[in-house]
Structure formats: structure tokens, C-alpha cells
Tab-separated table of C-alpha atoms and ligand atoms in Angstrom:
chain	number	residue	atom	x	y	z
A	1	MET	CA	-2.624	-1.177	-24.760
A	2	ASN	CA	-3.027	1.968	-22.617
A	3	VAL	CA	-3.328	0.988	-18.965
A	4	LEU	CA	-4.427	3.610	-16.459
A	5	VAL	CA	-3.451	2.779	-12.865
A	6	LEU	CA	-5.258	4.348	-9.902
A	7	ASN	CA	-3.913	4.336	-6.391
A	8	SER	CA	-6.552	5.871	-4.102
A	9	GLY	CA	-5.264	6.641	-0.610
A	10	SER	CA	-7.176	8.065	2.337
A	11	SER	CA	-5.781	11.570	1.689
A	12	SER	CA	-4.295	11.202	-1.762
A	13	GLN	CA	-5.167	10.265	-5.294
A	14	LYS	CA	-2.368	9.001	-7.510
A	15	SER	CA	-2.600	7.824	-11.062
A	16	CYS	CA	-0.345	6.934	-13.985
A	17	LEU	CA	-0.577	5.631	-17.527
A	18	TYR	CA	1.523	2.912	-19.139
A	19	GLU	CA	1.648	2.049	-22.820
A	20	VAL	CA	2.205	-1.682	-23.203
A	21	GLY	CA	2.776	-3.362	-26.575
A	22	ASP	CA	2.113	-6.918	-27.716
A	23	SER	CA	4.530	-8.372	-25.203
A	24	LEU	CA	5.684	-7.264	-21.780
A	25	PRO	CA	9.085	-5.538	-21.773
A	26	GLU	CA	11.854	-7.236	-19.793
A	27	ASN	CA	12.701	-4.089	-17.838
A	28	PRO	CA	10.028	-1.869	-16.293
A	29	PRO	CA	9.250	1.008	-18.659
A	30	GLY	CA	8.578	4.498	-17.335
A	31	SER	CA	4.973	5.671	-17.292
A	32	VAL	CA	3.963	8.013	-20.106
A	33	TRP	CA	2.010	10.225	-17.700
A	34	GLU	CA	1.619	10.450	-13.950
A	35	GLY	CA	-0.230	12.673	-11.568
A	36	LYS	CA	-1.027	12.981	-7.910
A	37	ILE	CA	-3.156	15.079	-5.623
A	38	GLU	CA	-2.434	15.066	-1.896
A	39	TRP	CA	-4.844	16.725	0.472
A	40	ALA	CA	-3.668	18.724	3.473
A	41	ASP	CA	-6.349	20.659	5.393
A	42	ASP	CA	-8.455	22.560	2.844
A	43	LYS	CA	-5.755	22.728	0.168
A	44	ALA	CA	-4.286	20.061	-2.069
A	45	GLN	CA	-0.876	19.701	-3.662
A	46	TYR	CA	-1.280	18.859	-7.328
A	47	SER	CA	1.565	17.573	-9.486
A	48	ILE	CA	1.521	16.146	-12.986
A	49	LYS	CA	4.175	15.171	-15.494
A	50	ASN	CA	4.402	13.346	-18.788
A	51	SER	CA	7.218	11.483	-20.468
A	52	GLY	CA	7.697	14.387	-22.892
A	53	GLY	CA	9.107	16.461	-20.016
A	54	ALA	CA	6.040	18.680	-19.450
A	55	SER	CA	5.040	19.167	-15.827
A	56	ARG	CA	2.743	21.210	-13.597
A	57	GLN	CA	2.654	21.756	-9.864
A	58	ASP	CA	0.092	23.771	-7.967
A	59	LEU	CA	-1.595	24.288	-4.657
A	60	ILE	CA	-5.285	23.928	-5.463
A	61	SER	CA	-8.581	23.550	-3.675
A	62	VAL	CA	-10.222	20.237	-4.462
A	63	GLY	CA	-13.177	19.236	-2.321
A	64	SER	CA	-13.837	15.650	-3.325
A	65	ARG	CA	-12.138	12.581	-4.824
A	66	GLU	CA	-14.397	12.956	-7.854
A	67	GLU	CA	-13.084	16.460	-8.500
A	68	ALA	CA	-9.514	15.200	-7.993
A	69	ILE	CA	-9.895	12.350	-10.510
A	70	GLU	CA	-11.628	14.673	-12.958
A	71	ARG	CA	-8.753	17.110	-12.706
A	72	LEU	CA	-6.097	14.410	-13.096
A	73	LEU	CA	-7.831	12.844	-16.089
A	74	GLY	CA	-8.295	16.258	-17.709
A	75	SER	CA	-4.526	16.763	-17.636
A	76	LEU	CA	-4.061	13.330	-19.241
A	77	TRP	CA	-5.899	14.260	-22.424
A	78	SER	CA	-5.650	18.054	-22.578
A	79	GLY	CA	-3.265	20.897	-21.813
A	80	LYS	CA	0.508	20.797	-21.778
A	81	THR	CA	0.809	17.437	-19.962
A	82	GLN	CA	-1.500	15.692	-22.464
A	83	ALA	CA	-0.435	12.112	-23.233
A	84	ILE	CA	-3.452	10.574	-25.030
A	85	SER	CA	-6.151	11.831	-27.408
A	86	GLY	CA	-9.112	11.312	-25.095
A	87	PRO	CA	-10.958	8.967	-22.716
A	88	SER	CA	-11.579	6.381	-25.452
A	89	ALA	CA	-7.800	5.805	-25.736
A	90	ILE	CA	-7.783	4.136	-22.282
A	91	ASP	CA	-8.092	0.360	-22.711
A	92	VAL	CA	-8.155	-0.807	-19.107
A	93	VAL	CA	-8.008	0.684	-15.605
A	94	GLY	CA	-6.167	-1.060	-12.766
A	95	HIS	CA	-6.816	-0.279	-9.096
A	96	ARG	CA	-4.608	-1.048	-6.137
A	97	VAL	CA	-6.926	-2.519	-3.501
A	98	VAL	CA	-5.336	-2.776	-0.080
A	99	HIS	CA	-7.475	-5.538	1.420
A	100	GLY	CA	-9.038	-8.438	-0.468
A	101	GLY	CA	-10.165	-10.259	2.697
A	102	PRO	CA	-10.278	-14.062	2.890
A	103	GLN	CA	-11.941	-14.534	-0.535
A	104	HIS	CA	-10.161	-12.274	-3.008
A	105	PHE	CA	-6.491	-12.723	-3.726
A	106	GLU	CA	-6.112	-12.938	-7.504
A	107	PRO	CA	-6.370	-9.825	-9.712
A	108	SER	CA	-10.051	-9.650	-10.672
A	109	ILE	CA	-12.204	-7.826	-13.206
A	110	VAL	CA	-14.333	-5.389	-11.236
A	111	THR	CA	-17.931	-6.586	-11.213
A	112	ALA	CA	-20.799	-5.842	-8.834
A	113	GLU	CA	-19.854	-9.036	-6.959
A	114	VAL	CA	-16.170	-8.021	-6.625
A	115	LYS	CA	-17.181	-4.547	-5.435
A	116	SER	CA	-19.492	-5.954	-2.802
A	117	ALA	CA	-16.721	-8.327	-1.640
A	118	ILE	CA	-14.330	-5.356	-1.300
A	119	GLU	CA	-17.038	-3.445	0.566
A	120	SER	CA	-17.678	-6.414	2.873
A	121	VAL	CA	-14.038	-6.471	4.033
A	122	SER	CA	-13.668	-2.698	4.230
A	123	VAL	CA	-14.056	-2.948	8.020
A	124	PHE	CA	-10.541	-4.477	7.962
A	125	ALA	CA	-9.042	-1.434	6.168
A	126	PRO	CA	-11.740	1.258	6.285
A	127	LEU	CA	-9.710	4.237	5.064
A	128	HIS	CA	-8.250	2.411	2.097
A	129	ASN	CA	-10.935	0.078	0.740
A	130	ARG	CA	-13.654	2.760	0.738
A	131	ALA	CA	-11.384	5.200	-1.130
A	132	GLU	CA	-10.621	2.501	-3.703
A	133	LEU	CA	-14.304	1.644	-4.206
A	134	GLU	CA	-15.036	5.327	-4.684
A	135	GLY	CA	-12.265	5.438	-7.311
A	136	MET	CA	-13.968	2.565	-9.206
A	137	GLU	CA	-17.375	4.309	-9.148
A	138	ILE	CA	-15.869	7.561	-10.403
A	139	VAL	CA	-13.983	5.812	-13.229
A	140	ALA	CA	-17.209	4.083	-14.326
A	141	LYS	CA	-18.959	7.461	-14.333
A	142	LYS	CA	-16.203	9.288	-16.250
A	143	LEU	CA	-14.962	6.556	-18.590
A	144	GLY	CA	-18.070	4.432	-19.123
A	145	ALA	CA	-17.701	0.727	-19.799
A	146	VAL	CA	-13.882	0.495	-19.790
A	147	PRO	CA	-12.789	-2.739	-18.049
A	148	GLN	CA	-11.554	-2.170	-14.494
A	149	ILE	CA	-9.304	-4.570	-12.631
A	150	ALA	CA	-8.683	-4.823	-8.887
A	151	VAL	CA	-5.177	-5.895	-7.821
A	152	PHE	CA	-4.970	-6.817	-4.147
A	153	ASP	CA	-2.099	-5.851	-1.853
A	154	THR	CA	-2.908	-8.932	0.242
A	155	GLY	CA	-2.884	-11.248	-2.808
A	156	PHE	CA	0.769	-12.266	-2.926
A	157	HIS	CA	0.665	-13.553	0.654
A	158	ARG	CA	-2.175	-16.032	-0.053
A	159	THR	CA	0.475	-18.773	-0.258
A	160	MET	CA	1.527	-18.385	3.384
A	161	PRO	CA	1.052	-21.700	5.160
A	162	LEU	CA	-1.669	-21.777	7.814
A	163	SER	CA	1.000	-21.942	10.518
A	164	ALA	CA	2.199	-18.472	9.436
A	165	ALA	CA	-1.256	-17.088	8.653
A	166	THR	CA	-3.088	-18.159	11.818
A	167	TYR	CA	-2.940	-16.263	15.111
A	168	PRO	CA	-2.576	-18.427	18.173
A	169	GLY	CA	-5.892	-17.125	19.561
A	170	PRO	CA	-9.145	-19.125	19.622
A	171	TYR	CA	-9.698	-21.175	16.460
A	172	HIS	CA	-12.923	-19.332	15.614
A	173	TRP	CA	-10.833	-16.219	14.851
A	174	LEU	CA	-9.674	-17.961	11.707
A	175	GLU	CA	-13.275	-18.774	10.765
A	176	GLN	CA	-14.206	-15.116	11.316
A	177	GLY	CA	-11.443	-13.888	9.012
A	178	ILE	CA	-9.198	-12.771	11.891
A	179	ARG	CA	-5.942	-14.054	10.470
A	180	ARG	CA	-2.696	-12.749	9.045
A	181	TYR	CA	-3.117	-11.361	5.513
A	182	GLY	CA	0.084	-9.379	4.976
A	183	PHE	CA	0.366	-6.227	2.839
A	184	HIS	CA	2.736	-4.529	0.345
A	185	GLY	CA	2.243	-7.775	-1.595
A	186	ILE	CA	2.250	-6.091	-5.000
A	187	ASN	CA	5.743	-4.723	-4.401
A	188	HIS	CA	7.097	-7.803	-2.585
A	189	GLN	CA	6.021	-9.894	-5.582
A	190	TYR	CA	7.520	-7.435	-8.042
A	191	CYS	CA	10.813	-7.400	-6.105
A	192	SER	CA	11.012	-11.194	-6.009
A	193	GLN	CA	10.577	-11.396	-9.784
A	194	ARG	CA	12.982	-8.536	-10.438
A	195	ALA	CA	15.566	-10.042	-8.056
A	196	ALA	CA	15.502	-13.348	-9.957
A	197	GLN	CA	15.921	-11.419	-13.198
A	198	LEU	CA	18.812	-9.290	-11.877
A	199	LEU	CA	20.539	-12.363	-10.432
A	200	GLY	CA	19.986	-14.359	-13.615
A	201	LYS	CA	18.446	-17.163	-11.547
A	202	ASP	CA	15.306	-19.270	-11.841
A	203	PRO	CA	12.793	-17.740	-9.341
A	204	ASN	CA	11.787	-21.300	-8.329
A	205	SER	CA	15.242	-21.890	-6.893
A	206	LEU	CA	15.517	-18.746	-4.777
A	207	LYS	CA	15.133	-17.985	-1.082
A	208	LEU	CA	14.633	-14.247	-0.707
A	209	VAL	CA	13.947	-11.789	2.085
A	210	THR	CA	12.440	-8.576	0.717
A	211	CYS	CA	12.505	-5.473	2.942
A	212	HIS	CA	9.886	-2.883	1.970
A	213	LEU	CA	10.986	0.119	4.019
A	214	GLY	CA	8.900	3.204	3.252
A	215	ASN	CA	6.452	5.112	5.432
A	216	GLY	CA	5.006	1.671	6.065
A	217	CYS	CA	7.508	-1.157	6.548
A	218	SER	CA	7.247	-4.896	6.055
A	219	LEU	CA	9.371	-7.941	5.301
A	220	ALA	CA	8.506	-10.985	3.235
A	221	ALA	CA	10.086	-14.423	3.188
A	222	ILE	CA	9.800	-15.716	-0.390
A	223	PHE	CA	10.581	-19.300	-1.369
A	224	GLY	CA	10.430	-20.241	-5.054
A	225	GLY	CA	8.556	-17.034	-5.910
A	226	ARG	CA	5.870	-17.633	-3.243
A	227	SER	CA	5.377	-15.703	-0.015
A	228	VAL	CA	5.789	-18.026	2.972
A	229	ASP	CA	5.795	-15.398	5.713
A	230	THR	CA	5.544	-11.660	6.205
A	231	THR	CA	5.643	-9.227	9.103
A	232	MET	CA	2.330	-7.380	8.595
A	233	GLY	CA	-0.744	-9.324	9.634
A	234	PHE	CA	-4.475	-8.755	10.057
A	235	THR	CA	-3.800	-5.058	9.507
A	236	PRO	CA	-0.755	-3.095	8.268
A	237	LEU	CA	0.037	-2.322	11.921
A	238	GLU	CA	1.808	-5.553	12.822
A	239	GLY	CA	5.529	-6.158	12.563
A	240	LEU	CA	8.330	-3.651	12.062
A	241	MET	CA	8.590	-0.154	13.520
A	242	MET	CA	7.394	2.374	10.895
A	243	GLY	CA	7.221	6.131	10.336
A	244	THR	CA	4.203	6.767	12.554
A	245	ARG	CA	3.043	3.182	13.268
A	246	SER	CA	4.295	1.205	16.235
A	247	GLY	CA	4.514	-2.196	14.577
A	248	SER	CA	4.120	-5.103	17.021
A	249	VAL	CA	3.667	-4.240	20.680
A	250	ASP	CA	2.559	-6.414	23.595
A	251	PRO	CA	-1.280	-6.572	23.301
A	252	GLY	CA	-1.297	-6.342	27.111
A	253	ILE	CA	-0.381	-2.652	26.680
A	254	LEU	CA	-3.694	-2.109	24.911
A	255	THR	CA	-5.783	-3.692	27.652
A	256	TYR	CA	-3.765	-1.690	30.206
A	257	LEU	CA	-4.478	1.567	28.334
A	258	ILE	CA	-8.190	0.716	28.074
A	259	ARG	CA	-8.558	-0.300	31.737
A	260	GLN	CA	-6.187	2.025	33.556
A	261	ARG	CA	-6.129	5.047	31.238
A	262	GLN	CA	-9.687	4.808	29.837
A	263	PHE	CA	-8.498	4.870	26.210
A	264	SER	CA	-11.267	4.666	23.590
A	265	SER	CA	-10.833	2.583	20.421
A	266	GLN	CA	-10.341	5.813	18.491
A	267	GLN	CA	-7.564	6.953	20.829
A	268	LEU	CA	-5.855	3.570	20.573
A	269	ASP	CA	-6.100	3.673	16.817
A	270	GLU	CA	-4.613	7.156	16.753
A	271	VAL	CA	-1.743	6.432	19.110
A	272	LEU	CA	-0.715	3.209	17.368
A	273	ASN	CA	-1.134	4.411	13.780
A	274	GLN	CA	-0.224	8.086	13.941
A	275	LYS	CA	1.716	8.853	17.097
A	276	SER	CA	4.120	5.947	17.368
A	277	GLY	CA	7.072	4.641	15.378
A	278	LEU	CA	9.933	6.974	14.464
A	279	LEU	CA	7.737	9.997	15.205
A	280	GLY	CA	6.474	8.727	18.536
A	281	VAL	CA	9.862	7.759	19.932
A	282	SER	CA	11.926	10.659	18.537
A	283	GLY	CA	9.277	13.341	19.056
A	284	ILE	CA	10.626	15.100	15.962
A	285	SER	CA	9.681	13.364	12.725
A	286	ASN	CA	8.432	10.277	10.913
A	287	ASP	CA	10.926	10.938	8.123
A	288	MET	CA	14.054	8.802	8.292
A	289	ARG	CA	16.150	11.613	6.748
A	290	GLN	CA	15.400	13.862	9.705
A	291	ILE	CA	15.935	11.045	12.201
A	292	LEU	CA	19.369	10.318	10.714
A	293	THR	CA	20.377	13.986	10.728
A	294	ALA	CA	19.205	14.571	14.297
A	295	SER	CA	20.831	11.363	15.482
A	296	ARG	CA	24.190	12.414	13.966
A	297	LYS	CA	23.870	15.695	15.874
A	298	GLY	CA	23.463	13.761	19.128
A	299	HIS	CA	19.662	14.011	19.591
A	300	GLU	CA	19.128	11.198	22.128
A	301	ARG	CA	15.554	10.279	21.252
A	302	ALA	CA	16.266	10.326	17.502
A	303	LYS	CA	19.178	7.973	18.179
A	304	LEU	CA	16.948	5.680	20.234
A	305	ALA	CA	14.302	5.695	17.473
A	306	LEU	CA	16.941	4.711	14.918
A	307	ASP	CA	18.350	1.998	17.180
A	308	ILE	CA	14.892	0.461	17.733
A	309	TYR	CA	14.154	0.624	13.992
A	310	VAL	CA	17.395	-1.209	13.171
A	311	HIS	CA	17.043	-3.679	16.056
A	312	ARG	CA	13.539	-4.704	14.952
A	313	LEU	CA	14.619	-4.926	11.346
A	314	ARG	CA	17.513	-7.216	12.217
A	315	SER	CA	15.368	-9.474	14.365
A	316	GLY	CA	12.634	-9.576	11.703
A	317	ILE	CA	15.113	-10.456	8.948
A	318	GLY	CA	16.613	-13.135	11.190
A	319	ALA	CA	13.144	-14.616	11.690
A	320	MET	CA	12.436	-14.600	7.942
A	321	ILE	CA	15.755	-16.341	7.216
A	322	ALA	CA	14.942	-18.959	9.852
A	323	VAL	CA	11.534	-19.588	8.252
A	324	LEU	CA	13.208	-20.006	4.854
A	325	GLY	CA	15.992	-22.167	6.270
A	326	GLY	CA	18.591	-20.016	4.492
A	327	VAL	CA	18.770	-17.030	2.180
A	328	ASP	CA	20.157	-16.359	-1.296
A	329	ALA	CA	19.483	-12.632	-1.413
A	330	LEU	CA	18.280	-9.756	0.737
A	331	VAL	CA	16.372	-7.049	-1.147
A	332	PHE	CA	15.971	-3.430	-0.015
A	333	THR	CA	13.107	-1.426	-1.563
A	334	ALA	CA	10.929	1.719	-1.014
A	335	GLY	CA	11.948	5.132	0.381
A	336	VAL	CA	14.318	4.122	3.188
A	337	GLY	CA	15.394	0.822	1.614
A	338	GLU	CA	16.369	2.467	-1.661
A	339	ASN	CA	17.924	5.636	-0.294
A	340	SER	CA	19.585	5.045	3.045
A	341	PRO	CA	23.096	3.525	2.983
A	342	GLU	CA	23.273	3.976	6.772
A	343	VAL	CA	20.201	1.879	7.489
A	344	ARG	CA	21.290	-0.837	5.031
A	345	ALA	CA	24.789	-0.927	6.538
A	346	ALA	CA	23.506	-1.083	10.120
A	347	VAL	CA	21.101	-3.915	9.265
A	348	CYS	CA	23.616	-5.987	7.287
A	349	GLU	CA	26.409	-5.597	9.865
A	350	ASN	CA	24.927	-8.324	12.081
A	351	PHE	CA	24.542	-10.845	9.259
A	352	ALA	CA	28.235	-11.126	8.371
A	353	PHE	CA	28.157	-14.572	10.029
A	354	LEU	CA	26.019	-15.722	7.065
A	355	ASP	CA	28.589	-14.211	4.677
A	356	LEU	CA	26.051	-11.504	3.855
A	357	ARG	CA	28.308	-8.481	3.310
A	358	LEU	CA	27.911	-5.139	1.543
A	359	ASP	CA	30.305	-3.523	-0.889
A	360	PRO	CA	30.667	-0.199	1.017
A	361	GLY	CA	31.384	1.819	-2.150
A	362	LYS	CA	28.317	0.497	-3.993
A	363	ASN	CA	26.142	0.830	-0.898
A	364	ALA	CA	27.095	4.504	-0.549
A	365	GLN	CA	25.867	5.178	-4.109
A	366	SER	CA	22.374	3.652	-3.554
A	367	PRO	CA	22.218	2.383	-7.156
A	368	LEU	CA	18.732	1.237	-8.158
A	369	ASP	CA	18.165	-2.297	-9.429
A	370	GLU	CA	21.711	-3.346	-8.654
A	371	ASP	CA	23.644	-5.825	-6.571
A	372	ILE	CA	25.456	-3.979	-3.767
A	373	SER	CA	27.003	-6.975	-2.018
A	374	ALA	CA	30.742	-7.578	-1.739
A	375	PRO	CA	31.805	-9.439	-4.917
A	376	ASP	CA	32.998	-12.519	-2.981
A	377	ALA	CA	30.062	-12.691	-0.500
A	378	THR	CA	27.833	-15.785	-0.545
A	379	VAL	CA	24.521	-13.967	-0.011
A	380	ARG	CA	23.581	-11.218	-2.496
A	381	ILE	CA	22.171	-7.849	-1.412
A	382	LEU	CA	20.041	-5.946	-3.933
A	383	VAL	CA	18.461	-2.504	-4.056
A	384	ILE	CA	15.274	-2.610	-6.149
A	385	HIS	CA	13.151	0.389	-7.016
A	386	ALA	CA	9.559	-0.148	-5.802
A	387	GLN	CA	7.284	-0.459	-8.840
A	388	GLU	CA	3.767	-1.106	-7.566
A	389	ASP	CA	2.112	0.780	-10.400
A	390	TRP	CA	4.009	-1.082	-13.092
A	391	MET	CA	3.182	-4.392	-11.399
A	392	ILE	CA	-0.536	-3.441	-11.436
A	393	ALA	CA	-0.279	-2.467	-15.120
A	394	ARG	CA	1.350	-5.846	-15.850
A	395	GLU	CA	-1.393	-7.727	-14.021
A	396	CYS	CA	-4.010	-5.793	-16.043
A	397	TRP	CA	-2.205	-6.599	-19.292
A	398	ASN	CA	-2.010	-10.296	-18.354
A	399	LEU	CA	-5.678	-10.484	-17.407
A	400	VAL	CA	-6.823	-8.716	-20.582
A	401	GLN	CA	-4.631	-11.046	-22.702
A	402	THR	CA	-6.095	-14.104	-20.974
A	403	ALA	CA	-9.638	-12.802	-21.362
A	404	THR	CA	-9.168	-12.073	-25.097
A	405	THR	CA	-7.090	-15.130	-26.075
A	406	PRO	CA	-9.326	-17.918	-27.398
A	407	ARG	CA	-9.152	-21.157	-25.367
A	408	GLY	CA	-6.580	-23.637	-26.617
A	409	HIS	CA	-4.183	-20.902	-27.782
B	1	LIG	P1	7.818	5.666	0.589
B	1	LIG	O1	6.672	5.350	1.496
B	1	LIG	O2	8.381	4.482	-0.109
B	1	LIG	O3	7.544	6.813	-0.336
B	1	LIG	O4	9.014	6.158	1.564
B	1	LIG	C1	8.937	7.420	2.188
B	1	LIG	C2	10.006	7.517	3.247
B	1	LIG	O5	11.300	7.238	2.693
B	1	LIG	C3	10.139	8.931	3.809
B	1	LIG	O6	9.246	9.170	4.822
B	1	LIG	C4	11.557	8.926	4.305
B	1	LIG	O7	11.535	8.507	5.644
B	1	LIG	C5	12.273	7.860	3.508
B	1	LIG	N1	13.357	8.397	2.680
B	1	LIG	C6	13.268	8.994	1.464
B	1	LIG	N2	14.499	9.388	1.046
B	1	LIG	C7	15.387	9.023	2.012
B	1	LIG	C8	16.800	9.135	2.202
B	1	LIG	N3	17.577	9.728	1.279
B	1	LIG	N4	17.346	8.641	3.327
B	1	LIG	C9	16.575	8.063	4.268
B	1	LIG	N5	15.248	7.926	4.159
B	1	LIG	C10	14.649	8.390	3.055
């Protein structure tokens, strides 16, 4: 089965193709083709590669998402990065959908009803959900009646108990859909399954804290393979400090800025989402690599940014462990989680009292999909490569199998 995965961001279009056989492989396979287009001003960075080693990179002008998808798909079935014979070789298309709202959690075949449900909650995540809906329309136009499947980033957190999902505001907030949804669910779920596999343990027996530390950052507390708490909430702004996002701040600051500084909703949105976090505090960058380098050179604000990042991460992990009532393994994933021994070491340092200890040699190597804890430590520490696209492809495969397997089999 050829599964095309589309990840439509506000200023990017990513896509990849997986070939899946009659059963799912135990270890995640590489994609046979992947491409992305990232817009910056009036130009776009285009990069494509296939598993045969062919690649292309260019600076191009692409005006619309439709043109971008057309260009990506063209490189999938023609030219030097070709991986399949033509559009008819695609069996199913999976879409990452950031927000499923209060109704949609399970991966779903895209129908008019599912699209209108995604549209109806797009006010919760306007930049993302609209881009994803556009991606679905374009695929229908270019590939005809191929089945499309929506996989929701909020889905994995549907199992959070009401006490974790409900804000302590007025009760009618909950009835209006103002509640904690949580995000990065596709990768938190993948990491929990992969962690059980790497540890050789039954997922139902495990208490895990997964740390998704990329441009966006979130934690999940996972008990028996189910999310019981997470740090992101109604929007992906709550919780940890991130690259350009503030994470949680006292809501009183917002009313102060509105009343005393006449901030508009747009200005608030901009300051909290784009001018805060590592970038806002350091004044130099949202990229952890640059923060670490500047901090080593004695840049005071970069050092403060790093200290806040680590402080909030430690207190968030502590909270997740308290919710779980213990922890068997801590998982680091995504850009910072997979690549920064310094951040992992700083975070773990304060949890030695739980006998959660790193093996410094292994930590320094940043090995992917490996256990980097000290051999005699009680709590395991894993680095797991984020695999959202593969998780989406797996969900598509599962749904197609279920839809085509006769009842009773
Ligand atoms: P992601 O959103 O998962 O692609 O993560 C992107 C972020 O990972 C970048 O903005 C960097 O801050 C961070 N990152 C990537 N490589 C490293 C590294 N070697 N050390 C520290 N941070 C890194």
C-alpha cells in the first residue's frame, strides 16, 4: 500500500510517501520519497529526496499551496526524484490535522461531514486547520477519488480525565469547547509505543513522561499507553517555554497589557506566539543551538533564556510524574530533545533523587531510539526520533485494513 502523508503548515507544505506491505513493520521504515516547500517572503525553499539517493534543492517562486502541492507531486512521479509510476499508484492520503475540536479525536476518513467539523473548529487553530482543509481540497482535485484520512494532533489526549482537561473557569467554558485539548499527540503516542517496544515492556504496565522539545514544546504523562495529562491546552500556547512562544504566563499580564498598554488581540497574539520564548528573552534567536553557543560565551540574556527553559521543563516533568504517581521512563524527542545533551543533562540533574540518572557517555552521543540512562538506574531515559509522518501512515494503513476486512474476520 502506498500511503502519501501531507503535513500542511501555515507557511510550509511537507509531504512523504511510505510503502507498507501486508503487515506493519516492527521498526519504522524510512519514507521512499519526501519533499517540502517552505515559504519566506516571495520565495520558497524547495527540497525533495527519494530513497534511491536522488535529491533536489532550489529557491523557487510558488504563489499558492495548490502550486506547491502540484510541484511536490510532480517530483513524486516524474524527474530524477521519481518514486512511483503515477497518481494512480497512491492508495491513500493521510493528513495531519492540528485541531479536531471536542468531537473528532479518532483518525477519520475525510467526508463532507468531517471537513465541515474541521472547518467549524478552525477558529481554535486558524492558521493550521484552514491550511489542512485546503490540502484536502487540492488532493481531491489532483488525485480524484483516492481515500483521504484525517489524523488529529489532539486525538491522543482524548483520554485525559476531566480534572486535567477542564479549566477552573466558569463551567459553561467546558460546554462551549473551551477546555484543554493538548497537541503533539501523534508524536507523544508514537513515542509511548516505541518506548514500550525499546524497553521490551507491555505498554499497559508503563508510566511514561514524554518530552516533545522542538520549535513547539510539550510534555505528556502517559499511563498504560493513554495520555492522562499534557502541558499544552486549549491552544498550543500553554505550558512550557518554546522557541518563540511564551508558554504559560499569568493571564493577569494580558488584561494589564490590554488595559494599561492598549494592546489589541492581534498584538497580544503576536507577542505571545512570535516574540516570546527563547527569542523573546534572549533577543538573539529561537534556535536552541544559538542560545547554547551564546550562553557558553557569557551572553547574559541567552543564559537567562536557557535557565528559564530548563526550570520550566523540570517543574513540568515533576508535575507529570506527580500526576502519574511515579515514572518508569522519561523520553526525549524532537529537535532539542533528540540533539541536545546539555539540555537533557540539565533537566535530569534534578531528578537524581528518583534514581533517574543519565549515562554521560551515551548522552553525549545523542543516539536515536536508545536508552541513555545509567545501567544501574531505576528510571530509564530514552531518546526517540520523532516520527509523526510514519505514525500517520500507520493510522491510514490500520483504517484501510479495518474498512476492507469483512466483519467477523
Ligand atoms: P523541530 O521542531 O523538532 O524540528 O525542532 C527544531 C529545533 O530543534 C530548532 O529550532 C533547534 O532549536 C533545535 N535543535 C536542532 N538541532 C539541535 C542541536 N544540535 N542542539 C540543540 N538544539 C537543536
